[in-house]
Amino acid sequence: MRQNFLWALAGVACVLAMPCRVDAASIPEQAAAVSAQIQQVSIPQNVRVNVVDHGAISADRKDDLPAFQQAIQAAHDAGGGVVEVPVGHFYLAGPLTMLSNVELHLDDGAVIEFSDHPRDYEKHIVLTRFECTECYNYSPLIYANGAENIAITGSGKERQGTIDGSGEAWWPWVGAGLWKNCAPSQAEDSENLKDMGNSDVPVEKRVFGKGHYLRPVLIGPYASKRILIKGVRVKDSPMYNIYPMLCQDVTIDYVTIQASGPNTDGIDPDACRNVWIKDCSFTTGDDCIAIKSGRDDDGRRVGVATENVVIENNVFHDGHGGVTVGSEIAGGVHHVYSIGNRMDSPNLRWAYRFKTNSQRGGGLTDFYAYGDTIQQVSRAVMTVDMGYAGGDIGGYTPDIHGLHFENITANAHHKPLGTIETYERNPVYDFTWKDCTLTGVNVYSGQAIRCENTPQTNIAYQNVTINGKPYLGPR
């Protein structure tokens, strides 16, 4: 089911500024055209299966996984339908697998709590990705492989259904930050998997799980089509919260994501096509949204880009980056639209974050931000970081160009508008700011954006005010 979106990985020569190719009014129109082409789920609503009727019992702390899985199978066998989770607290001692044409619907007040015991996942080793490298590992807590028309829904109201990943027990495995020097640690397994990917070890021989320490994600559909996640609260994943891999036509709407652990990214589309993320709320322990496309040689082997992503009307609270591209983008990322979002937290480091290095490679083309409001960030409004995780350490020079910011209102809170770190051979280019009102910007030596190896002349400003004055760039 993989689409062959190959990304050329050659380095680029130093180039001068290029003219803006986009009219201000056309960015939302382009985003709307992308959204309109995303195919939505079509699931029969006349078949209704209640998990209680298959033996699930609320609040008894006994394993409700068999009842949930039987209900999903029954709806699937009937040609498709809705599996209803009523108000109550249900405990699942292991991962749940979604099947085609099934909607898992959580009533208000329904809670699905997953086990935090790795032993409950040892018999469920599936094809997935860990940090964007393919392997067999513990199943995502909610998984699908090769499915079509799958949905996880709730009302989106204050008492919306909750999916709890019980991640705190898994977080020490990261062995970093607050969990530094914890044992056991994922460090050795993570390095071994990266070596396998870079050595082209067959995926079927990259088997982890029991006796290893690579954490699962919470919701992780793989190679699936037409996916909807809407109106639920997702919290405390062992790792990434929502991680679609090699998927197509993904809509994530009105979802609240709350997590504080390491690598608890909010939504990370990895090698996906046609993704719409809208009206969501993010409070995360890492990047809120991180767009990815495979890591290092393994990502180049698969060769699938992430493209056509619309990120619209979301609210970003705590996190590292609000809208992030990277760091694993070996397959490339194309055509991303950030429209009408709000970023506001002293614990949000950057509103826009683009990161990779010359081992991970890949690149980003055609990123458009329009109408976003940045009220508070702690480091800068935007950053391009090619010094990430080692910097210039490989032979795959990244290419980032075609960044367009229009109608942006931002308060940088006495931080730079942006920082750019590249190599001499691959400066950022085709980079424009238009019709923007920017305050609280720390302008150092006339530079609103501080650049390393990207000429200031590669950045074009049109009708931009910084700190109440027109700004055309350093003079």
Coordinates of C-alpha atoms in Angstrom, one line a residue:
M1 CA 0.0 0.0 0.0
R2 CA 3.0 2.2 -0.1
Q3 CA 3.0 5.1 -2.6
N4 CA 6.2 5.8 -4.3
F5 CA 6.9 9.4 -3.5
L6 CA 10.6 9.5 -4.0
W7 CA 12.6 12.3 -2.7
A8 CA 15.8 13.5 -4.3
L9 CA 18.5 13.7 -1.7
A10 CA 21.2 15.6 -3.5
G11 CA 22.7 18.7 -1.9
V12 CA 21.8 22.2 -3.2
A13 CA 24.1 25.0 -4.1
C14 CA 24.0 28.3 -2.4
V15 CA 21.3 30.5 -4.0
L16 CA 20.0 34.0 -3.5
A17 CA 16.6 35.1 -2.5
M18 CA 13.8 34.0 -4.8
P19 CA 10.5 36.0 -5.2
C20 CA 7.4 35.0 -3.3
R21 CA 5.4 32.6 -5.5
V22 CA 2.2 32.7 -3.5
D23 CA -0.5 35.4 -3.3
A24 CA -1.7 36.1 0.3
A25 CA -5.3 35.1 -0.5
S26 CA -4.3 31.9 -2.2
I27 CA -2.8 30.2 0.8
P28 CA -6.1 29.4 2.5
E29 CA -7.6 28.6 -0.9
Q30 CA -4.8 26.0 -1.5
A31 CA -5.3 24.6 2.0
A32 CA -9.0 24.3 1.4
A33 CA -8.4 22.5 -1.9
V34 CA -6.1 20.0 -0.1
S35 CA -8.7 19.4 2.7
A36 CA -11.5 18.9 0.1
Q37 CA -9.6 16.0 -1.6
I38 CA -9.1 14.1 1.7
Q39 CA -11.4 11.1 1.6
Q40 CA -13.5 10.7 4.7
V41 CA -14.6 7.5 6.4
S42 CA -17.8 5.9 5.4
I43 CA -19.0 3.5 8.2
P44 CA -22.4 1.9 8.5
Q45 CA -24.3 3.4 11.4
N46 CA -27.2 0.9 11.5
V47 CA -25.1 -1.8 13.1
R48 CA -24.4 -1.0 16.8
V49 CA -22.4 -3.3 19.1
N50 CA -22.0 -2.5 22.8
V51 CA -18.9 -3.8 24.5
V52 CA -20.9 -4.5 27.6
D53 CA -23.0 -7.1 25.6
H54 CA -19.7 -8.9 25.0
G55 CA -18.7 -9.1 28.6
A56 CA -17.0 -5.7 29.4
I57 CA -17.7 -4.7 33.0
S58 CA -17.0 -1.1 34.2
A59 CA -14.7 -0.4 37.1
D60 CA -13.9 -3.9 38.2
R61 CA -10.2 -3.7 37.1
K62 CA -10.6 -7.0 35.2
D63 CA -9.4 -7.4 31.7
D64 CA -12.0 -6.0 29.2
L65 CA -9.7 -6.5 26.2
P66 CA -11.4 -9.8 25.0
A67 CA -14.9 -8.1 25.1
F68 CA -13.6 -5.0 23.2
Q69 CA -11.9 -7.2 20.5
Q70 CA -15.0 -9.4 20.2
A71 CA -17.2 -6.4 19.7
I72 CA -14.9 -5.0 17.0
Q73 CA -14.9 -8.4 15.3
A74 CA -18.7 -8.6 15.4
A75 CA -19.1 -5.2 13.8
H76 CA -16.5 -6.0 11.2
D77 CA -18.2 -9.3 10.4
A78 CA -21.5 -7.6 10.0
G79 CA -20.1 -5.5 7.1
G80 CA -19.1 -2.6 9.4
G81 CA -20.7 -0.7 12.2
V82 CA -20.2 1.2 15.5
V83 CA -18.8 -0.3 18.7
E84 CA -20.2 1.6 21.6
V85 CA -18.3 2.2 24.8
P86 CA -20.8 3.4 27.4
V87 CA -20.0 5.6 30.4
G88 CA -17.7 3.8 32.8
H89 CA -14.1 2.9 33.3
F90 CA -12.8 0.0 31.3
Y91 CA -9.4 -1.7 31.7
L92 CA -7.6 -3.3 28.8
A93 CA -4.7 -5.6 29.6
G94 CA -3.1 -5.4 26.2
P95 CA -3.4 -3.7 22.8
L96 CA -6.6 -3.3 20.8
T97 CA -6.6 -4.0 17.0
M98 CA -9.0 -2.0 14.8
L99 CA -10.6 -3.7 11.8
S100 CA -11.9 -2.2 8.5
N101 CA -15.3 -0.4 8.5
V102 CA -15.5 -0.1 12.3
E103 CA -16.0 3.0 14.5
L104 CA -15.0 2.8 18.2
H105 CA -17.3 5.4 19.8
L106 CA -16.8 6.5 23.4
D107 CA -19.8 8.0 25.2
D108 CA -19.3 11.0 27.4
G109 CA -17.7 9.8 30.6
A110 CA -16.3 6.6 29.1
V111 CA -12.7 5.9 29.9
I112 CA -10.5 3.3 28.3
E113 CA -7.4 2.7 30.4
F114 CA -4.6 0.5 29.1
S115 CA -2.4 -1.7 31.2
D116 CA 1.0 -0.3 32.1
H117 CA 2.6 -3.8 32.4
P118 CA 4.9 -4.7 29.5
R119 CA 4.1 -8.3 30.1
D120 CA 0.6 -7.7 28.8
Y121 CA 2.0 -6.7 25.4
E122 CA 4.6 -9.4 25.0
K123 CA 2.3 -11.7 22.9
H124 CA 1.4 -8.8 20.6
I125 CA 4.5 -8.1 18.5
V126 CA 3.5 -6.3 15.2
L127 CA 5.0 -4.5 12.2
T128 CA 5.4 -0.9 13.2
R129 CA 8.0 1.8 13.4
F130 CA 10.1 3.0 16.3
E131 CA 11.4 6.6 15.8
C132 CA 10.5 6.1 12.1
T133 CA 12.6 2.9 11.6
E134 CA 10.6 -0.2 10.6
C135 CA 10.6 -3.1 13.0
Y136 CA 8.6 -5.6 14.9
N137 CA 7.8 -4.4 18.4
Y138 CA 5.2 -4.1 21.1
S139 CA 1.9 -3.2 19.4
P140 CA 0.6 0.3 19.6
L141 CA -2.1 0.3 22.3
I142 CA -4.6 0.9 19.5
Y143 CA -3.4 -0.6 16.2
A144 CA -4.5 -1.3 12.7
N145 CA -2.6 -2.8 9.7
G146 CA -3.9 -2.5 6.2
A147 CA -7.3 -1.4 7.4
E148 CA -9.7 0.9 5.6
N149 CA -12.5 3.1 7.1
I150 CA -11.6 3.1 10.8
A151 CA -12.7 5.7 13.3
I152 CA -12.3 6.5 17.0
T153 CA -14.9 9.1 18.1
G154 CA -16.5 10.9 21.0
S155 CA -18.7 13.9 21.5
G156 CA -15.9 16.4 21.9
K157 CA -17.7 17.9 24.9
E158 CA -16.2 18.6 28.3
R159 CA -16.9 15.0 29.5
Q160 CA -15.7 13.5 26.2
G161 CA -14.5 10.0 26.3
T162 CA -10.9 9.4 27.3
I163 CA -8.2 7.0 26.1
D164 CA -5.5 6.7 28.8
G165 CA -2.2 5.2 27.8
S166 CA -0.9 4.8 31.4
G167 CA 2.5 6.0 30.1
E168 CA 4.2 6.9 33.3
A169 CA 5.3 3.4 34.0
W170 CA 7.0 3.3 30.5
W171 CA 8.7 6.7 30.6
P172 CA 11.8 5.7 32.6
W173 CA 12.9 3.6 29.7
V174 CA 13.9 6.7 27.8
G175 CA 16.9 7.1 30.1
A176 CA 17.1 10.9 29.6
G177 CA 15.9 14.1 31.2
L178 CA 14.1 13.5 34.4
W179 CA 14.6 9.8 33.8
K180 CA 18.4 10.0 33.2
N181 CA 20.3 6.9 34.4
C182 CA 17.0 4.9 34.9
A183 CA 17.2 1.2 34.3
P184 CA 16.2 -0.5 32.1
S185 CA 16.9 1.9 29.3
Q186 CA 16.0 2.0 25.6
A187 CA 19.4 3.3 24.6
E188 CA 21.0 0.0 23.5
D189 CA 17.9 -1.2 21.6
S190 CA 17.4 2.2 19.9
E191 CA 21.0 2.2 18.7
N192 CA 20.8 -1.4 17.5
L193 CA 17.6 -0.7 15.6
K194 CA 19.2 2.3 13.9
D195 CA 22.2 0.2 13.0
M196 CA 19.9 -2.5 11.5
G197 CA 18.1 0.2 9.4
N198 CA 21.3 1.6 8.2
S199 CA 22.7 -1.8 7.4
D200 CA 19.6 -2.9 5.5
V201 CA 18.9 -5.8 7.8
P202 CA 15.6 -7.3 6.6
V203 CA 12.7 -5.9 8.6
E204 CA 11.4 -9.4 9.6
K205 CA 14.7 -9.8 11.5
R206 CA 14.4 -6.6 13.5
V207 CA 12.4 -8.1 16.3
F208 CA 12.0 -6.4 19.7
G209 CA 9.4 -6.7 22.4
K210 CA 10.0 -9.0 25.4
G211 CA 13.5 -8.4 26.8
H212 CA 13.8 -5.1 25.0
Y213 CA 12.9 -1.6 25.9
L214 CA 11.4 0.2 22.9
R215 CA 8.2 1.9 24.1
P216 CA 4.9 1.5 22.1
V217 CA 2.8 4.5 20.9
L218 CA -0.8 5.0 21.9
I219 CA -2.7 5.1 18.6
G220 CA -0.6 3.8 15.7
P221 CA -2.4 2.8 12.5
Y222 CA 0.0 1.3 9.9
A223 CA -0.5 1.3 6.1
S224 CA -4.2 2.1 6.4
K225 CA -6.6 4.3 4.5
R226 CA -9.4 6.7 5.5
I227 CA -8.9 7.2 9.2
L228 CA -10.9 9.5 11.6
I229 CA -10.1 10.3 15.2
K230 CA -12.5 12.8 16.5
G231 CA -13.9 14.3 19.7
V232 CA -11.9 12.3 22.3
R233 CA -9.3 13.0 24.9
V234 CA -6.0 11.1 24.5
K235 CA -3.6 11.2 27.4
D236 CA -0.3 9.8 28.7
S237 CA 1.0 7.7 25.9
P238 CA 4.1 5.6 26.6
M239 CA 5.6 7.5 23.6
Y240 CA 3.9 9.4 20.7
N241 CA 0.2 9.8 21.3
I242 CA -1.1 9.6 17.7
Y243 CA 1.3 8.1 15.1
P244 CA -0.1 7.2 11.7
M245 CA 2.5 5.4 9.6
L246 CA 2.3 5.0 5.8
C247 CA -1.3 6.0 5.9
Q248 CA -3.5 7.9 3.5
D249 CA -6.5 10.2 4.1
V250 CA -6.2 10.8 7.9
T251 CA -8.5 13.3 9.7
I252 CA -7.9 14.2 13.3
D253 CA -10.6 16.6 14.6
Y254 CA -11.4 18.1 17.9
V255 CA -9.0 15.9 19.9
T256 CA -7.5 17.0 23.2
I257 CA -4.0 15.6 23.8
Q258 CA -2.5 15.8 27.3
A259 CA 0.9 14.2 28.2
S260 CA 4.0 15.3 30.0
G261 CA 6.4 12.4 29.6
P262 CA 9.4 12.1 27.3
N263 CA 8.8 11.9 23.6
T264 CA 5.1 12.2 24.2
D265 CA 4.5 14.1 20.9
G266 CA 0.9 14.9 20.1
I267 CA 0.4 13.9 16.5
D268 CA 3.2 12.6 14.2
P269 CA 2.2 11.7 10.7
D270 CA 5.0 9.5 9.3
A271 CA 5.2 8.9 5.5
C272 CA 1.5 9.8 5.2
R273 CA -0.5 11.4 2.4
N274 CA -3.5 13.7 2.9
V275 CA -3.7 14.6 6.5
W276 CA -6.1 17.1 8.1
I277 CA -5.5 18.1 11.8
K278 CA -8.0 20.6 13.0
D279 CA -9.6 22.1 16.1
C280 CA -7.3 20.1 18.4
S281 CA -5.7 21.1 21.7
F282 CA -2.1 20.1 22.6
T283 CA -0.3 20.0 25.9
T284 CA 2.6 17.6 25.4
G285 CA 6.0 16.6 26.7
D286 CA 7.7 17.0 23.3
D287 CA 6.6 18.4 19.9
C288 CA 2.9 19.0 19.6
I289 CA 2.8 18.1 15.9
A290 CA 5.9 16.5 14.3
I291 CA 5.7 15.6 10.6
K292 CA 8.0 12.8 9.7
S293 CA 8.9 10.5 6.7
G294 CA 11.3 7.8 7.8
R295 CA 14.8 7.8 9.3
D296 CA 18.2 7.6 7.7
D297 CA 18.9 4.7 5.3
D298 CA 15.7 2.9 6.3
G299 CA 13.6 6.0 5.4
R300 CA 15.4 6.3 2.1
R301 CA 14.8 2.6 1.4
V302 CA 11.1 3.0 1.9
G303 CA 11.1 6.2 0.0
V304 CA 7.7 7.6 1.0
A305 CA 7.2 11.3 1.6
T306 CA 4.6 13.0 3.8
E307 CA 2.6 15.4 1.7
N308 CA -0.6 17.4 1.7
V309 CA -0.9 18.2 5.4
V310 CA -3.4 20.9 6.6
I311 CA -3.1 22.0 10.3
E312 CA -6.0 24.3 11.0
N313 CA -7.6 26.1 14.0
N314 CA -5.7 24.2 16.7
V315 CA -4.5 25.5 20.1
F316 CA -0.9 24.8 21.1
H317 CA 0.0 25.0 24.8
D318 CA 3.0 23.3 26.3
G319 CA 5.5 21.5 24.0
H320 CA 8.8 21.8 22.3
G321 CA 7.6 22.8 18.9
G322 CA 4.0 23.7 17.9
V323 CA 4.1 22.8 14.2
T324 CA 7.3 20.8 13.6
V325 CA 8.8 19.1 10.6
G326 CA 11.4 16.5 11.5
S327 CA 13.6 15.4 12.6
E328 CA 13.3 12.1 10.7
I329 CA 12.4 13.2 7.2
A330 CA 14.5 11.0 5.0
G331 CA 11.5 10.5 2.6
G332 CA 10.8 14.3 2.4
V333 CA 7.9 16.5 3.3
H334 CA 5.9 18.6 0.8
H335 CA 3.0 20.9 0.9
V336 CA 2.2 21.7 4.6
Y337 CA -0.3 24.4 5.5
S338 CA -0.6 25.9 9.0
I339 CA -3.9 28.0 9.0
G340 CA -5.4 30.0 11.8
N341 CA -3.7 28.3 14.7
R342 CA -2.9 29.8 18.1
M343 CA 0.3 29.2 20.0
D344 CA 0.4 30.4 23.6
S345 CA 2.5 29.1 26.5
P346 CA 5.7 30.0 28.3
N347 CA 6.4 26.3 28.0
L348 CA 6.2 26.2 24.2
R349 CA 9.7 26.7 22.8
W350 CA 9.0 27.4 19.2
A351 CA 5.8 28.0 17.2
Y352 CA 7.4 26.5 14.1
R353 CA 10.3 24.1 14.2
F354 CA 12.2 22.5 11.3
K355 CA 14.9 20.0 12.1
T356 CA 17.2 17.4 10.6
N357 CA 20.8 16.7 9.9
S358 CA 23.0 15.3 7.1
Q359 CA 22.6 11.7 8.3
R360 CA 18.8 11.9 8.5
G361 CA 18.8 14.0 5.3
G362 CA 15.6 14.6 3.4
G363 CA 14.0 18.0 3.4
L364 CA 11.0 20.2 3.3
T365 CA 9.5 22.1 0.4
D366 CA 6.4 24.3 0.3
F367 CA 5.5 25.2 3.9
Y368 CA 2.8 27.8 4.2
A369 CA 1.6 29.5 7.4
Y370 CA -1.3 31.9 7.2
G371 CA -3.3 33.7 9.9
D372 CA -1.6 32.0 12.9
T373 CA -1.4 33.9 16.2
I374 CA 1.6 33.5 18.4
Q375 CA 1.0 35.0 21.8
Q376 CA 3.9 33.5 23.7
V377 CA 7.0 31.3 23.1
S378 CA 10.1 30.7 25.2
R379 CA 12.9 30.6 22.5
A380 CA 11.9 32.0 19.1
V381 CA 8.9 32.1 16.8
M382 CA 10.6 29.8 14.3
T383 CA 13.8 27.8 13.9
V384 CA 15.5 25.8 11.2
D385 CA 18.0 23.5 12.9
M386 CA 20.3 21.4 10.8
G387 CA 22.6 21.0 13.7
Y388 CA 20.0 18.7 15.3
A389 CA 21.4 15.5 16.9
G390 CA 24.9 15.8 15.7
G391 CA 24.7 18.2 12.8
D392 CA 26.8 17.6 9.7
I393 CA 27.6 14.0 10.3
G394 CA 26.5 12.2 7.1
G395 CA 26.4 12.3 3.3
Y396 CA 22.8 13.3 2.8
T397 CA 22.6 17.1 2.7
P398 CA 19.1 18.2 3.6
D399 CA 17.2 20.8 1.5
I400 CA 14.7 23.2 3.2
H401 CA 13.1 25.8 1.0
G402 CA 9.8 27.3 0.1
L403 CA 8.9 28.7 3.6
H404 CA 6.1 31.3 3.4
F405 CA 4.6 33.1 6.4
E406 CA 1.7 35.5 5.8
N407 CA -0.8 37.4 7.9
I408 CA 1.0 36.2 11.0
T409 CA 0.6 38.1 14.3
A410 CA 3.3 37.2 16.9
N411 CA 4.7 38.4 20.1
A412 CA 8.2 37.0 20.5
H413 CA 8.5 38.1 24.2
H414 CA 11.9 39.6 23.7
K415 CA 13.3 36.6 21.8
P416 CA 14.4 36.5 18.1
L417 CA 11.8 36.1 15.4
G418 CA 13.8 33.1 14.3
T419 CA 17.1 31.2 14.2
I420 CA 18.5 29.4 11.2
E421 CA 21.4 26.9 11.4
T422 CA 22.5 25.3 8.1
Y423 CA 25.7 24.3 6.4
E424 CA 27.5 26.5 3.8
R425 CA 26.3 24.3 1.0
N426 CA 22.6 24.3 1.8
P427 CA 21.2 27.6 2.9
V428 CA 17.5 28.1 3.3
Y429 CA 16.0 29.9 0.3
D430 CA 12.7 30.9 -1.1
F431 CA 11.8 32.2 2.3
T432 CA 9.2 35.0 2.7
W433 CA 7.3 37.0 5.3
K434 CA 4.3 39.0 4.1
D435 CA 1.6 41.1 5.8
C436 CA 2.8 40.3 9.3
T437 CA 2.7 42.2 12.5
L438 CA 5.4 41.2 14.9
T439 CA 6.1 42.6 18.3
G440 CA 8.5 41.9 21.2
V441 CA 11.2 40.8 18.7
N442 CA 14.8 41.0 19.8
V443 CA 16.4 42.6 16.8
Y444 CA 20.2 42.1 17.1
S445 CA 22.4 44.1 14.7
G446 CA 19.4 44.7 12.6
Q447 CA 18.7 41.0 12.3
A448 CA 15.2 39.8 13.3
I449 CA 16.2 36.2 12.2
R450 CA 19.7 35.1 13.3
C451 CA 21.3 33.0 10.6
E452 CA 24.3 30.7 10.4
N453 CA 25.3 29.9 6.8
T454 CA 22.1 31.3 5.3
P455 CA 22.4 34.9 3.8
Q456 CA 20.0 37.4 5.2
T457 CA 19.3 38.3 1.5
N458 CA 17.6 34.9 1.2
I459 CA 14.8 36.2 3.4
A460 CA 12.3 38.5 1.7
Y461 CA 9.9 40.8 3.8
Q462 CA 6.9 42.5 2.3
N463 CA 4.6 44.8 4.4
V464 CA 6.0 43.5 7.7
T465 CA 6.2 45.5 10.8
I466 CA 8.5 44.6 13.7
N467 CA 8.1 46.4 17.0
G468 CA 5.9 49.0 15.4
K469 CA 8.2 49.8 12.5
P470 CA 8.3 48.7 8.9
Y471 CA 11.0 46.0 8.4
L472 CA 12.6 45.0 5.1
G473 CA 15.6 43.1 6.6
P474 CA 19.0 44.2 7.8
R475 CA 20.4 47.3 6.1

